[in-house]
């Protein structure tokens, strides 16, 4: 009887102790990439139309959890936002900006002046005065509408050839290199508080790199304000080399140009034509051997992709004093533009999240770089 009473007393004392003990701390959710790199640079993603229209809630949640900056893939390009001289389509761009504001993200506008996805009425302009007017009206209307709300603009996109010479765009044919200075002047007038960038692909290429620096020095000498350079990061598993990208970062920084990596993705598919960058006019007929992973990515390629991303982010971290932003071009593999370029119908795997919104080994490798003691 005594033993039973003692056992009961012990049990009661344990229950009292458990009742008085504080509950175990709730397990914190894992930090997103923006938090992991918060002291280094902004990390973000480009948003497609479905995400902006709130037709992909999982991607929206992923963006809010992982990133601190956003860029629109298409809704702000000239033909989308001003299809005719007298018509503006503000709805999608308004939704994009509202999403960024709701979640306190650094909002990038993309892009004010680009030769591609350009409205037909602009292509028909041959008079220099009329082209200056079109530039001023478009930039003033678009950048002006979001003044104080958009934090940075890709003012001019892809104005150079790979050898550093000027691309023969509609703007260049009518105005020559003057259009570049005008674009940055008009943008500064319309959105004086926004950062203003030049954005292009293959910016690691030595000739193009040097041409970009010369071009921006000329724009600045003529009174245009350029606050940084966007290096589109459309890379492959094996190239360009880390040393080549690093040399470009250092050259831009030496020229007084902070660097943004604006369109980062890594293709895992074969590229027999040695194509580089993002020239959207390039397209080729499909062939079975050009789509080697239609269902899933082999473990060996997943590992190679993870290693490539780790190498890139080690480079970015090493130059965090020169780099202000790293933006992935898309949210998941399913939404990547590389599924249809340069060959339609292929299945690519270039981003950190798979088609089911799950982080890939590449994500883990990028997170590990941030967590590595230095």
XYZ file of C-alpha atoms in Angstrom:
374
model
C 0.000 0.000 0.000
C 2.821 2.349 0.933
C 4.564 1.564 -2.362
C 1.418 2.433 -4.297
C 1.087 5.740 -2.462
C 4.732 6.598 -3.184
C 4.293 5.751 -6.845
C 1.205 7.968 -6.976
C 3.091 10.840 -5.357
C 5.968 10.506 -7.858
C 3.520 10.506 -10.741
C 1.754 13.589 -9.385
C 5.064 15.406 -8.967
C 6.018 14.615 -12.560
C 2.692 15.894 -13.826
C 3.113 19.117 -11.862
C 6.650 19.555 -13.203
C 5.496 19.047 -16.799
C 2.640 21.483 -16.311
C 5.016 24.138 -14.947
C 7.747 23.550 -17.546
C 7.728 25.942 -20.511
C 6.670 24.402 -23.812
C 9.473 23.487 -26.218
C 10.298 26.311 -28.627
C 8.450 26.188 -31.929
C 10.631 25.089 -34.786
C 11.453 28.092 -36.983
C 10.834 27.807 -40.700
C 14.020 27.589 -42.752
C 15.415 30.926 -43.843
C 14.912 31.805 -47.512
C 17.739 32.823 -49.807
C 17.074 36.526 -49.286
C 17.612 36.105 -45.547
C 20.684 33.934 -46.013
C 22.316 36.563 -48.247
C 20.817 39.592 -46.496
C 24.209 41.113 -45.660
C 25.612 40.411 -49.128
C 23.139 41.387 -51.870
C 19.482 41.190 -52.824
C 18.266 37.849 -54.190
C 15.169 37.673 -56.383
C 13.166 36.138 -59.187
C 11.463 37.200 -62.398
C 7.686 36.863 -62.383
C 5.703 35.546 -65.336
C 2.145 36.477 -66.176
C 0.496 33.640 -64.247
C 2.284 34.626 -61.061
C 1.403 38.302 -61.517
C -2.257 37.452 -62.238
C -2.366 35.307 -59.066
C -2.985 32.140 -61.077
C -0.008 30.393 -59.469
C -0.340 30.793 -55.717
C 2.470 28.337 -54.984
C 4.957 30.409 -56.943
C 3.761 33.559 -55.218
C 4.310 31.927 -51.834
C 7.745 30.744 -52.958
C 8.722 34.279 -53.983
C 7.560 35.790 -50.682
C 9.428 33.132 -48.695
C 12.681 33.122 -50.641
C 13.330 36.510 -52.230
C 13.702 40.220 -51.570
C 13.432 41.572 -55.123
C 11.306 40.931 -58.217
C 11.485 41.665 -61.951
C 8.662 41.258 -64.487
C 9.377 38.908 -67.373
C 7.134 40.545 -69.990
C 4.300 42.749 -68.716
C 6.310 45.983 -68.916
C 7.849 45.482 -72.351
C 6.859 48.110 -74.917
C 4.458 46.012 -77.016
C 2.681 44.804 -73.855
C 2.270 48.060 -72.005
C 1.878 50.461 -74.986
C 0.678 48.460 -78.008
C -0.235 51.610 -79.991
C 0.786 55.242 -79.715
C -2.455 56.111 -77.926
C -3.134 52.904 -75.956
C -1.738 51.756 -72.624
C -2.342 48.425 -70.910
C -1.664 49.211 -67.268
C -3.483 46.340 -65.562
C -0.778 43.633 -65.431
C 1.985 46.118 -64.582
C -0.163 47.627 -61.842
C -0.744 44.148 -60.396
C 2.984 43.425 -60.503
C 3.897 46.608 -58.640
C 1.104 46.081 -56.098
C 2.423 42.574 -55.331
C 5.903 43.946 -54.714
C 4.598 46.706 -52.482
C 2.387 44.324 -50.508
C 5.407 42.212 -49.592
C 7.952 45.045 -49.252
C 10.129 43.795 -52.116
C 12.700 45.754 -54.134
C 10.784 46.273 -57.390
C 12.587 46.333 -60.740
C 10.992 47.604 -63.960
C 11.934 45.708 -67.135
C 12.389 47.221 -69.686
C 11.846 50.718 -71.111
C 13.797 50.539 -74.398
C 14.442 47.271 -76.279
C 14.547 46.373 -79.950
C 12.572 43.160 -79.362
C 8.916 42.916 -78.290
C 8.545 46.416 -79.691
C 5.194 47.809 -80.824
C 4.667 48.016 -84.585
C 4.007 51.751 -84.579
C 7.556 52.414 -83.313
C 9.074 50.269 -86.063
C 7.411 52.498 -88.664
C 9.007 55.719 -87.389
C 11.735 57.076 -89.673
C 11.882 60.744 -88.640
C 14.379 61.578 -85.859
C 12.066 64.121 -84.238
C 9.196 61.660 -84.172
C 11.429 58.978 -82.647
C 12.607 61.330 -79.893
C 8.965 62.143 -79.172
C 8.015 58.455 -79.037
C 10.870 57.710 -76.644
C 10.022 60.607 -74.365
C 6.301 59.829 -74.319
C 6.785 56.140 -73.635
C 9.439 56.517 -70.940
C 7.639 59.454 -69.368
C 4.328 57.617 -69.232
C 5.633 54.261 -67.989
C 8.435 55.320 -65.637
C 6.399 58.323 -64.543
C 3.357 56.222 -63.607
C 5.458 54.184 -61.182
C 7.753 56.963 -59.955
C 8.481 56.454 -56.273
C 7.161 52.877 -56.454
C 9.608 51.097 -58.771
C 13.073 51.034 -57.212
C 15.177 50.347 -60.307
C 14.684 50.351 -64.090
C 16.368 48.393 -66.861
C 16.302 51.508 -69.014
C 17.987 50.111 -72.122
C 18.204 46.404 -72.911
C 20.618 44.679 -75.316
C 21.905 47.629 -77.338
C 25.225 45.987 -78.245
C 26.512 43.255 -80.511
C 28.939 40.724 -79.048
C 31.905 42.570 -80.570
C 30.977 45.711 -78.642
C 29.521 47.613 -81.591
C 26.022 49.098 -81.564
C 23.121 46.882 -82.536
C 21.250 48.161 -85.622
C 17.948 48.527 -83.798
C 15.071 50.730 -84.920
C 16.225 53.329 -82.424
C 19.826 53.276 -83.627
C 18.901 53.430 -87.314
C 16.873 56.596 -86.762
C 18.824 58.370 -83.997
C 22.233 56.729 -83.843
C 23.863 56.433 -80.421
C 22.021 59.570 -79.286
C 19.003 57.425 -78.382
C 20.919 55.853 -75.506
C 21.639 59.141 -73.781
C 18.088 60.321 -74.429
C 16.638 57.166 -72.876
C 18.601 57.628 -69.659
C 17.855 61.341 -69.524
C 14.130 60.772 -69.994
C 14.138 58.014 -67.384
C 15.890 60.240 -64.856
C 13.317 62.980 -65.498
C 10.354 60.623 -65.100
C 11.647 58.599 -62.128
C 14.308 60.672 -60.377
C 14.513 58.412 -57.336
C 14.869 55.104 -59.221
C 18.147 53.367 -59.978
C 18.811 53.283 -63.740
C 20.554 50.309 -65.361
C 21.907 49.111 -68.680
C 21.102 45.396 -69.129
C 22.534 42.878 -71.637
C 23.587 39.268 -72.151
C 27.125 37.892 -72.680
C 28.443 40.754 -70.589
C 31.364 38.547 -69.577
C 32.595 38.636 -73.188
C 35.695 40.849 -73.330
C 34.770 42.783 -76.466
C 31.196 43.331 -75.366
C 32.324 44.231 -71.853
C 34.699 46.887 -73.136
C 32.079 48.170 -75.584
C 29.556 48.513 -72.750
C 31.986 50.487 -70.628
C 32.776 52.821 -73.544
C 29.066 53.262 -74.260
C 28.192 54.080 -70.656
C 31.094 56.497 -70.322
C 29.752 58.290 -73.425
C 26.203 58.373 -72.017
C 27.483 59.822 -68.756
C 29.650 62.385 -70.557
C 26.563 63.496 -72.508
C 24.507 63.992 -69.362
C 22.778 60.639 -68.915
C 22.656 58.952 -65.512
C 23.587 55.246 -65.413
C 23.638 53.735 -61.922
C 24.652 50.158 -62.648
C 25.012 47.371 -65.139
C 22.898 44.251 -65.525
C 24.814 41.111 -66.445
C 22.225 38.654 -67.722
C 23.333 35.320 -66.318
C 22.112 32.930 -69.009
C 24.829 30.343 -68.460
C 25.519 26.686 -69.093
C 26.871 23.885 -66.940
C 30.414 24.376 -68.205
C 30.602 27.949 -69.388
C 31.431 30.734 -69.331
C 34.259 30.144 -66.901
C 34.208 31.607 -63.418
C 37.444 33.472 -64.173
C 35.867 35.146 -67.198
C 32.788 36.271 -65.244
C 35.028 37.491 -62.435
C 37.136 39.591 -64.806
C 33.968 41.286 -66.050
C 32.732 42.047 -62.522
C 36.065 43.634 -61.696
C 36.144 45.662 -64.926
C 32.657 47.087 -64.405
C 33.404 47.934 -60.792
C 36.621 49.691 -61.821
C 34.520 51.786 -64.216
C 32.248 52.847 -61.365
C 29.419 50.467 -62.267
C 27.794 48.347 -59.556
C 26.808 44.946 -60.952
C 23.417 43.236 -60.978
C 23.078 39.628 -62.132
C 19.677 40.102 -63.683
C 18.561 36.932 -65.460
C 20.322 34.003 -63.852
C 19.648 30.468 -65.055
C 21.814 27.498 -66.056
C 20.780 25.373 -69.011
C 21.487 21.643 -68.758
C 20.598 20.830 -72.368
C 22.924 20.381 -75.351
C 23.701 23.430 -77.440
C 25.447 22.190 -80.605
C 25.423 25.606 -82.293
C 27.510 27.135 -79.525
C 24.776 29.651 -78.858
C 25.295 32.025 -75.964
C 23.123 34.543 -74.215
C 19.496 35.321 -74.955
C 19.063 36.390 -78.579
C 15.371 35.589 -78.817
C 15.307 35.504 -82.616
C 17.341 32.283 -82.561
C 15.154 29.199 -82.923
C 15.759 25.761 -84.372
C 13.887 22.632 -85.335
C 13.493 20.029 -82.628
C 15.385 16.734 -82.622
C 15.197 13.863 -80.100
C 18.849 14.113 -79.110
C 18.345 17.797 -78.331
C 15.778 16.905 -75.630
C 17.616 14.212 -73.655
C 15.699 14.557 -70.358
C 11.998 14.781 -71.262
C 10.796 13.184 -68.012
C 13.410 13.854 -65.327
C 16.977 14.932 -64.740
C 19.576 12.211 -64.015
C 21.290 12.415 -60.631
C 24.645 13.056 -62.288
C 23.290 16.152 -64.029
C 21.546 17.326 -60.862
C 24.910 17.129 -59.132
C 26.670 19.007 -61.935
C 24.018 21.741 -61.782
C 24.422 22.035 -58.016
C 28.185 22.351 -58.350
C 27.813 25.025 -61.026
C 25.456 27.097 -58.883
C 27.747 26.732 -55.867
C 30.697 27.964 -57.928
C 28.679 30.952 -59.162
C 27.493 31.940 -55.696
C 30.956 31.580 -54.224
C 32.039 34.065 -56.900
C 29.133 36.390 -56.120
C 29.867 36.288 -52.413
C 33.549 36.975 -52.997
C 32.553 40.153 -54.843
C 29.626 41.147 -52.647
C 31.136 44.643 -52.369
C 30.570 45.064 -56.121
C 27.291 43.155 -56.609
C 23.950 44.622 -55.514
C 21.454 42.061 -56.769
C 21.155 38.493 -58.092
C 17.845 37.683 -59.815
C 16.860 34.257 -61.161
C 14.976 34.358 -64.471
C 11.840 32.533 -63.343
C 10.500 30.807 -60.256
C 10.480 27.066 -61.118
C 11.703 24.836 -63.920
C 8.148 24.620 -65.240
C 7.953 28.354 -65.941
C 11.436 28.833 -67.385
C 11.655 30.383 -70.853
C 14.413 27.853 -71.632
C 11.804 25.127 -72.100
C 11.037 26.756 -75.439
C 14.316 28.397 -76.482
C 16.182 27.945 -78.748
C 14.196 24.807 -79.586
C 10.481 24.610 -78.902
C 9.135 21.706 -76.865
C 12.218 20.839 -74.861
C 12.241 20.127 -71.116
C 14.870 22.136 -69.278
C 15.873 22.264 -65.607
C 17.732 25.566 -65.160
C 16.462 26.928 -61.847
C 16.618 26.079 -58.142
C 13.040 24.767 -57.819
C 11.607 21.821 -59.738
C 8.221 21.497 -61.442
C 6.575 20.598 -58.135
C 7.960 23.724 -56.388
C 10.470 21.653 -54.438
C 14.037 22.879 -53.832
C 16.584 20.962 -55.887
C 20.134 20.005 -54.889
C 21.154 23.250 -56.638
C 19.114 25.165 -54.052
C 20.847 23.343 -51.225
C 24.255 24.168 -52.699
C 23.400 27.881 -52.969
C 22.095 27.931 -49.397
C 25.213 26.106 -48.200
C 27.481 28.772 -49.700
C 25.685 31.430 -47.630
C 25.950 29.303 -44.481
C 29.656 28.468 -44.870
C 31.794 30.213 -42.195
C 34.138 32.778 -43.688
